Amino acid sequence: GDSVTQMEGPVTLSEEAFLTINCTYTATGYPSLFWYVQYPGEGLQLLLKATKADDKGSNKGFEATYRKETTSFHLEKGSVQVSDSAVYFCALKFTYHDMRFGAGTRLTVKP
Amino acid sequence: DVKVTQSSRYLVKRTGEKVFLECVQDMDHENMFWYRQDPGLGLRLIYFSYDVKMKEKGDIPEGYSVSREKKERFSLILESASTNQTSMYLCASSLVGNEQFFGPGTRLTVL
């Protein structure tokens, strides 16, 4: 079945470091791909999305590119801040189906 | 902005009690979802609804039921709470084919 695999955490970085969180997917077609972020004590918020191959989603300095050839949607940010500390979820969705989420990656950024 | 609200942020119940978790969205979304979130397991879909009075089982429906009498409201019911239902419960809503918007979550503890 359709599924998402993301890198296990936790990830700990110093402020201004480069961030990559890997996400790969398994799907029989071409889903839309998403990154959600969950700050402590809150629900999930949509961070960015891409709906077709080679699309790049971006928001708040985060980017991810939909790579069909490697079935990947890695999340990147050039310079992380303490306020980026959160749990990040990769997800996929076909139009008339529910979303499939990865297990989540906890990021801690230290000053 | 879409607003999804959940009736309680924290709830403590005893084994065998009947538990109601309420979710309300204010954007006229057709679809509504209930997930549970557990460490290392990510989000798992319990039930979803694509219309009033309609419901579909997700991946882990056992021990749960749902009710959707009005478009904006989706209730999750634990008929007889058990300790293994201690978890974070997240409600979400969406338009057909679009990304999901999440509520803040209810952390349920069953003693």
PDB file of C-alpha atoms in Angstrom:
ATOM      1  CA  GLY A   1       0.000   0.000   0.000  1.00  0.00           C
ATOM      2  CA  ASP A   2       0.899   3.659  -0.129  1.00  0.00           C
ATOM      3  CA  SER A   3       3.345   4.697   2.554  1.00  0.00           C
ATOM      4  CA  VAL A   4       5.844   7.324   3.638  1.00  0.00           C
ATOM      5  CA  THR A   5       9.221   6.736   5.239  1.00  0.00           C
ATOM      6  CA  GLN A   6      11.115   9.582   6.838  1.00  0.00           C
ATOM      7  CA  MET A   7      14.418   9.689   8.612  1.00  0.00           C
ATOM      8  CA  GLU A   8      14.378   8.759  12.225  1.00  0.00           C
ATOM      9  CA  GLY A   9      15.120  11.383  14.778  1.00  0.00           C
ATOM     10  CA  PRO A  10      15.765  13.034  16.927  1.00  0.00           C
ATOM     11  CA  VAL A  11      17.825  15.555  15.019  1.00  0.00           C
ATOM     12  CA  THR A  12      19.793  18.110  17.007  1.00  0.00           C
ATOM     13  CA  LEU A  13      21.423  21.076  15.292  1.00  0.00           C
ATOM     14  CA  SER A  14      23.040  24.319  16.279  1.00  0.00           C
ATOM     15  CA  GLU A  15      21.429  27.581  15.247  1.00  0.00           C
ATOM     16  CA  GLU A  16      22.222  28.589  11.638  1.00  0.00           C
ATOM     17  CA  ALA A  17      23.079  25.019  10.636  1.00  0.00           C
ATOM     18  CA  PHE A  18      21.767  23.451   7.420  1.00  0.00           C
ATOM     19  CA  LEU A  19      18.819  21.110   7.807  1.00  0.00           C
ATOM     20  CA  THR A  20      17.832  18.101   5.733  1.00  0.00           C
ATOM     21  CA  ILE A  21      15.071  15.696   6.721  1.00  0.00           C
ATOM     22  CA  ASN A  22      14.743  12.833   4.288  1.00  0.00           C
ATOM     23  CA  CYS A  23      11.385  11.563   3.098  1.00  0.00           C
ATOM     24  CA  THR A  24      10.689   8.826   0.557  1.00  0.00           C
ATOM     25  CA  TYR A  25       7.376   7.423  -0.492  1.00  0.00           C
ATOM     26  CA  THR A  26       5.854   4.313  -2.009  1.00  0.00           C
ATOM     27  CA  ALA A  27       2.768   4.820  -4.143  1.00  0.00           C
ATOM     28  CA  THR A  28       1.162   3.261  -7.186  1.00  0.00           C
ATOM     29  CA  GLY A  29       0.485   6.622  -8.843  1.00  0.00           C
ATOM     30  CA  TYR A  30       1.472  10.248  -8.461  1.00  0.00           C
ATOM     31  CA  PRO A  31       0.259  11.633  -5.168  1.00  0.00           C
ATOM     32  CA  SER A  32       0.480  15.150  -3.817  1.00  0.00           C
ATOM     33  CA  LEU A  33       3.201  15.487  -1.181  1.00  0.00           C
ATOM     34  CA  PHE A  34       3.201  17.558   1.985  1.00  0.00           C
ATOM     35  CA  TRP A  35       5.310  18.585   4.943  1.00  0.00           C
ATOM     36  CA  TYR A  36       3.515  19.367   8.184  1.00  0.00           C
ATOM     37  CA  VAL A  37       5.047  20.815  11.347  1.00  0.00           C
ATOM     38  CA  GLN A  38       3.890  20.290  14.928  1.00  0.00           C
ATOM     39  CA  TYR A  39       5.119  22.734  17.546  1.00  0.00           C
ATOM     40  CA  PRO A  40       5.044  21.646  21.205  1.00  0.00           C
ATOM     41  CA  GLY A  41       1.523  21.317  22.552  1.00  0.00           C
ATOM     42  CA  GLU A  42      -0.135  22.098  19.229  1.00  0.00           C
ATOM     43  CA  GLY A  43      -1.768  20.317  16.307  1.00  0.00           C
ATOM     44  CA  LEU A  44      -0.188  19.890  12.887  1.00  0.00           C
ATOM     45  CA  GLN A  45       0.210  22.870  10.568  1.00  0.00           C
ATOM     46  CA  LEU A  46       0.791  22.637   6.846  1.00  0.00           C
ATOM     47  CA  LEU A  47       4.323  23.810   6.082  1.00  0.00           C
ATOM     48  CA  LEU A  48       4.517  23.277   2.322  1.00  0.00           C
ATOM     49  CA  LYS A  49       3.238  21.076  -0.462  1.00  0.00           C
ATOM     50  CA  ALA A  50       3.877  19.971  -4.043  1.00  0.00           C
ATOM     51  CA  THR A  51       1.280  18.467  -6.318  1.00  0.00           C
ATOM     52  CA  LYS A  52       3.306  17.140  -9.270  1.00  0.00           C
ATOM     53  CA  ALA A  53       6.786  16.000 -10.214  1.00  0.00           C
ATOM     54  CA  ASP A  54       9.533  18.657 -10.133  1.00  0.00           C
ATOM     55  CA  ASP A  55       7.329  21.080  -8.194  1.00  0.00           C
ATOM     56  CA  LYS A  56       9.113  22.856  -5.367  1.00  0.00           C
ATOM     57  CA  GLY A  57       7.158  23.778  -2.263  1.00  0.00           C
ATOM     58  CA  SER A  58       8.527  26.526  -0.038  1.00  0.00           C
ATOM     59  CA  ASN A  59       7.528  28.417   3.082  1.00  0.00           C
ATOM     60  CA  LYS A  60       9.312  30.178   5.975  1.00  0.00           C
ATOM     61  CA  GLY A  61      12.715  29.351   4.444  1.00  0.00           C
ATOM     62  CA  PHE A  62      11.930  25.643   4.125  1.00  0.00           C
ATOM     63  CA  GLU A  63      11.950  23.945   0.720  1.00  0.00           C
ATOM     64  CA  ALA A  64      11.183  20.518  -0.687  1.00  0.00           C
ATOM     65  CA  THR A  65      11.199  19.274  -4.293  1.00  0.00           C
ATOM     66  CA  TYR A  66       8.974  16.492  -5.589  1.00  0.00           C
ATOM     67  CA  ARG A  67      11.390  13.993  -7.187  1.00  0.00           C
ATOM     68  CA  LYS A  68       9.523  11.320  -9.097  1.00  0.00           C
ATOM     69  CA  GLU A  69      12.657   9.458 -10.185  1.00  0.00           C
ATOM     70  CA  THR A  70      13.809   8.922  -6.601  1.00  0.00           C
ATOM     71  CA  THR A  71      10.296   8.989  -5.041  1.00  0.00           C
ATOM     72  CA  SER A  72      11.534  11.549  -2.551  1.00  0.00           C
ATOM     73  CA  PHE A  73      10.459  14.845  -0.999  1.00  0.00           C
ATOM     74  CA  HIS A  74      13.310  15.886   1.285  1.00  0.00           C
ATOM     75  CA  LEU A  75      12.833  18.922   3.512  1.00  0.00           C
ATOM     76  CA  GLU A  76      15.661  21.493   3.614  1.00  0.00           C
ATOM     77  CA  LYS A  77      16.413  24.786   5.271  1.00  0.00           C
ATOM     78  CA  GLY A  78      19.609  26.730   4.860  1.00  0.00           C
ATOM     79  CA  SER A  79      19.837  28.209   8.352  1.00  0.00           C
ATOM     80  CA  VAL A  80      17.703  26.895  11.184  1.00  0.00           C
ATOM     81  CA  GLN A  81      16.576  28.905  14.190  1.00  0.00           C
ATOM     82  CA  VAL A  82      15.698  27.871  17.724  1.00  0.00           C
ATOM     83  CA  SER A  83      12.060  28.579  16.852  1.00  0.00           C
ATOM     84  CA  ASP A  84      12.170  25.796  14.224  1.00  0.00           C
ATOM     85  CA  SER A  85      12.339  23.196  16.989  1.00  0.00           C
ATOM     86  CA  ALA A  86       9.321  20.967  16.356  1.00  0.00           C
ATOM     87  CA  VAL A  87       8.244  17.617  14.956  1.00  0.00           C
ATOM     88  CA  TYR A  88       8.093  17.428  11.151  1.00  0.00           C
ATOM     89  CA  PHE A  89       5.814  15.033   9.275  1.00  0.00           C
ATOM     90  CA  CYS A  90       6.006  14.062   5.637  1.00  0.00           C
ATOM     91  CA  ALA A  91       2.705  12.981   4.045  1.00  0.00           C
ATOM     92  CA  LEU A  92       1.187  11.942   0.748  1.00  0.00           C
ATOM     93  CA  LYS A  93      -2.343  12.108  -0.586  1.00  0.00           C
ATOM     94  CA  PHE A  94      -4.278  11.025  -3.617  1.00  0.00           C
ATOM     95  CA  THR A  95      -7.230  13.179  -4.565  1.00  0.00           C
ATOM     96  CA  TYR A  96     -10.063  11.135  -3.131  1.00  0.00           C
ATOM     97  CA  HIS A  97      -8.217   9.302  -0.434  1.00  0.00           C
ATOM     98  CA  ASP A  98      -6.989  10.028   3.033  1.00  0.00           C
ATOM     99  CA  MET A  99      -3.468  11.181   3.793  1.00  0.00           C
ATOM    100  CA  ARG A 100      -0.609   8.880   4.727  1.00  0.00           C
ATOM    101  CA  PHE A 101       1.850  10.273   7.242  1.00  0.00           C
ATOM    102  CA  GLY A 102       5.390   9.367   8.114  1.00  0.00           C
ATOM    103  CA  ALA A 103       6.329   8.672  11.723  1.00  0.00           C
ATOM    104  CA  GLY A 104       7.633  12.197  12.297  1.00  0.00           C
ATOM    105  CA  THR A 105      11.104  13.591  12.918  1.00  0.00           C
ATOM    106  CA  ARG A 106      11.795  15.630  16.031  1.00  0.00           C
ATOM    107  CA  LEU A 107      14.134  18.572  15.453  1.00  0.00           C
ATOM    108  CA  THR A 108      15.838  20.413  18.285  1.00  0.00           C
ATOM    109  CA  VAL A 109      17.825  23.547  17.491  1.00  0.00           C
ATOM    110  CA  LYS A 110      20.241  24.762  20.158  1.00  0.00           C
ATOM    111  CA  PRO A 111      21.386  28.389  20.464  1.00  0.00           C
TER     112      PRO A 111
ATOM    113  CA  ASP B   1      -8.163  31.137   8.215  1.00  0.00           C
ATOM    114  CA  VAL B   2      -9.584  27.697   8.726  1.00  0.00           C
ATOM    115  CA  LYS B   3     -10.300  26.974  12.328  1.00  0.00           C
ATOM    116  CA  VAL B   4     -10.646  23.476  13.699  1.00  0.00           C
ATOM    117  CA  THR B   5     -11.453  23.300  17.390  1.00  0.00           C
ATOM    118  CA  GLN B   6     -11.532  20.361  19.753  1.00  0.00           C
ATOM    119  CA  SER B   7     -13.607  20.311  22.903  1.00  0.00           C
ATOM    120  CA  SER B   8     -10.803  19.579  25.361  1.00  0.00           C
ATOM    121  CA  ARG B   9      -7.019  19.907  25.379  1.00  0.00           C
ATOM    122  CA  TYR B  10      -6.601  17.416  28.222  1.00  0.00           C
ATOM    123  CA  LEU B  11      -8.945  14.710  29.442  1.00  0.00           C
ATOM    124  CA  VAL B  12      -8.604  12.078  32.159  1.00  0.00           C
ATOM    125  CA  LYS B  13     -11.072   9.189  32.241  1.00  0.00           C
ATOM    126  CA  ARG B  14     -11.378   5.863  33.991  1.00  0.00           C
ATOM    127  CA  THR B  15     -11.367   2.429  32.390  1.00  0.00           C
ATOM    128  CA  GLY B  16     -14.836   1.477  31.169  1.00  0.00           C
ATOM    129  CA  GLU B  17     -16.147   5.036  30.889  1.00  0.00           C
ATOM    130  CA  LYS B  18     -17.798   6.252  27.704  1.00  0.00           C
ATOM    131  CA  VAL B  19     -15.794   9.124  26.264  1.00  0.00           C
ATOM    132  CA  PHE B  20     -16.853  11.753  23.737  1.00  0.00           C
ATOM    133  CA  LEU B  21     -14.351  13.868  21.832  1.00  0.00           C
ATOM    134  CA  GLU B  22     -15.849  16.710  19.845  1.00  0.00           C
ATOM    135  CA  CYS B  23     -14.451  18.489  16.814  1.00  0.00           C
ATOM    136  CA  VAL B  24     -15.859  21.529  15.031  1.00  0.00           C
ATOM    137  CA  GLN B  25     -14.651  23.228  11.839  1.00  0.00           C
ATOM    138  CA  ASP B  26     -15.819  26.565  10.510  1.00  0.00           C
ATOM    139  CA  MET B  27     -14.931  26.380   6.811  1.00  0.00           C
ATOM    140  CA  ASP B  28     -17.699  24.234   5.364  1.00  0.00           C
ATOM    141  CA  HIS B  29     -15.326  21.349   4.631  1.00  0.00           C
ATOM    142  CA  GLU B  30     -16.856  18.140   3.351  1.00  0.00           C
ATOM    143  CA  ASN B  31     -14.251  15.827   4.846  1.00  0.00           C
ATOM    144  CA  MET B  32     -13.419  15.329   8.499  1.00  0.00           C
ATOM    145  CA  PHE B  33     -10.954  12.937  10.113  1.00  0.00           C
ATOM    146  CA  TRP B  34      -9.946  11.507  13.474  1.00  0.00           C
ATOM    147  CA  TYR B  35      -6.378  10.356  14.094  1.00  0.00           C
ATOM    148  CA  ARG B  36      -4.467   9.164  17.066  1.00  0.00           C
ATOM    149  CA  GLN B  37      -0.831  10.084  17.499  1.00  0.00           C
ATOM    150  CA  ASP B  38       1.578   7.894  19.434  1.00  0.00           C
ATOM    151  CA  PRO B  39       5.366   8.225  19.773  1.00  0.00           C
ATOM    152  CA  GLY B  40       7.209   6.418  17.001  1.00  0.00           C
ATOM    153  CA  LEU B  41       3.997   5.552  15.166  1.00  0.00           C
ATOM    154  CA  GLY B  42       3.103   8.915  13.677  1.00  0.00           C
ATOM    155  CA  LEU B  43      -0.545   9.542  12.886  1.00  0.00           C
ATOM    156  CA  ARG B  44      -2.933   6.663  12.424  1.00  0.00           C
ATOM    157  CA  LEU B  45      -6.381   7.187  10.939  1.00  0.00           C
ATOM    158  CA  ILE B  46      -9.276   5.998  13.080  1.00  0.00           C
ATOM    159  CA  TYR B  47     -12.312   7.130  11.066  1.00  0.00           C
ATOM    160  CA  PHE B  48     -13.169   9.705   8.475  1.00  0.00           C
ATOM    161  CA  SER B  49     -16.350  11.190   7.088  1.00  0.00           C
ATOM    162  CA  TYR B  50     -16.933  12.690   3.652  1.00  0.00           C
ATOM    163  CA  ASP B  51     -20.462  13.912   4.272  1.00  0.00           C
ATOM    164  CA  VAL B  52     -23.093  14.284   6.954  1.00  0.00           C
ATOM    165  CA  LYS B  53     -24.105  10.900   8.398  1.00  0.00           C
ATOM    166  CA  MET B  54     -21.431   9.176   6.286  1.00  0.00           C
ATOM    167  CA  LYS B  55     -18.389   7.481   7.815  1.00  0.00           C
ATOM    168  CA  GLU B  56     -15.566   5.239   6.725  1.00  0.00           C
ATOM    169  CA  LYS B  57     -13.244   3.117   8.838  1.00  0.00           C
ATOM    170  CA  GLY B  58      -9.608   4.030   8.842  1.00  0.00           C
ATOM    171  CA  ASP B  59      -6.673   1.863   9.828  1.00  0.00           C
ATOM    172  CA  ILE B  60      -7.519   1.371  13.517  1.00  0.00           C
ATOM    173  CA  PRO B  61     -11.290   1.684  14.097  1.00  0.00           C
ATOM    174  CA  GLU B  62     -11.568  -1.019  16.760  1.00  0.00           C
ATOM    175  CA  GLY B  63     -12.868   0.331  20.049  1.00  0.00           C
ATOM    176  CA  TYR B  64     -14.071   3.577  18.485  1.00  0.00           C
ATOM    177  CA  SER B  65     -17.174   4.914  16.799  1.00  0.00           C
ATOM    178  CA  VAL B  66     -18.022   8.284  15.251  1.00  0.00           C
ATOM    179  CA  SER B  67     -20.975  10.525  14.633  1.00  0.00           C
ATOM    180  CA  ARG B  68     -21.516  13.283  12.101  1.00  0.00           C
ATOM    181  CA  GLU B  69     -24.968  14.760  12.407  1.00  0.00           C
ATOM    182  CA  LYS B  70     -23.984  18.219  11.147  1.00  0.00           C
ATOM    183  CA  LYS B  71     -21.446  19.159   8.510  1.00  0.00           C
ATOM    184  CA  GLU B  72     -19.282  21.187  10.886  1.00  0.00           C
ATOM    185  CA  ARG B  73     -19.145  18.669  13.738  1.00  0.00           C
ATOM    186  CA  PHE B  74     -17.472  15.260  13.955  1.00  0.00           C
ATOM    187  CA  SER B  75     -17.488  13.319  17.198  1.00  0.00           C
ATOM    188  CA  LEU B  76     -15.273  10.439  18.242  1.00  0.00           C
ATOM    189  CA  ILE B  77     -16.719   8.041  20.802  1.00  0.00           C
ATOM    190  CA  LEU B  78     -14.884   5.535  22.941  1.00  0.00           C
ATOM    191  CA  GLU B  79     -17.666   3.180  24.007  1.00  0.00           C
ATOM    192  CA  SER B  80     -15.698   1.699  26.906  1.00  0.00           C
ATOM    193  CA  ALA B  81     -12.354   3.376  27.418  1.00  0.00           C
ATOM    194  CA  SER B  82      -9.305   1.201  27.998  1.00  0.00           C
ATOM    195  CA  THR B  83      -5.768   2.080  29.071  1.00  0.00           C
ATOM    196  CA  ASN B  84      -4.392   1.318  25.598  1.00  0.00           C
ATOM    197  CA  GLN B  85      -6.505   4.184  24.274  1.00  0.00           C
ATOM    198  CA  THR B  86      -4.377   6.679  26.178  1.00  0.00           C
ATOM    199  CA  SER B  87      -3.079   8.869  23.380  1.00  0.00           C
ATOM    200  CA  MET B  88      -3.161  12.221  21.606  1.00  0.00           C
ATOM    201  CA  TYR B  89      -6.256  12.525  19.416  1.00  0.00           C
ATOM    202  CA  LEU B  90      -6.188  14.869  16.447  1.00  0.00           C
ATOM    203  CA  CYS B  91      -9.126  16.018  14.376  1.00  0.00           C
ATOM    204  CA  ALA B  92      -8.728  17.385  10.848  1.00  0.00           C
ATOM    205  CA  SER B  93     -10.910  18.665   8.037  1.00  0.00           C
ATOM    206  CA  SER B  94     -10.465  19.306   4.333  1.00  0.00           C
ATOM    207  CA  LEU B  95     -12.133  20.112   1.097  1.00  0.00           C
ATOM    208  CA  VAL B  96     -12.266  17.176  -1.301  1.00  0.00           C
ATOM    209  CA  GLY B  97      -8.805  16.581  -2.755  1.00  0.00           C
ATOM    210  CA  ASN B  98      -7.078  19.248  -0.674  1.00  0.00           C
ATOM    211  CA  GLU B  99      -4.743  19.280   2.288  1.00  0.00           C
ATOM    212  CA  GLN B 100      -6.024  18.725   5.791  1.00  0.00           C
ATOM    213  CA  PHE B 101      -6.296  21.325   8.533  1.00  0.00           C
ATOM    214  CA  PHE B 102      -5.779  20.130  12.078  1.00  0.00           C
ATOM    215  CA  GLY B 103      -7.139  21.023  15.476  1.00  0.00           C
ATOM    216  CA  PRO B 104      -4.871  21.456  18.528  1.00  0.00           C
ATOM    217  CA  GLY B 105      -5.399  17.900  19.738  1.00  0.00           C
ATOM    218  CA  THR B 106      -6.835  16.277  22.853  1.00  0.00           C
ATOM    219  CA  ARG B 107      -4.480  14.414  25.139  1.00  0.00           C
ATOM    220  CA  LEU B 108      -6.556  11.612  26.663  1.00  0.00           C
ATOM    221  CA  THR B 109      -5.378   9.617  29.653  1.00  0.00           C
ATOM    222  CA  VAL B 110      -7.327   6.515  30.649  1.00  0.00           C
ATOM    223  CA  LEU B 111      -6.592   5.308  34.173  1.00  0.00           C
TER     224      LEU B 111
END
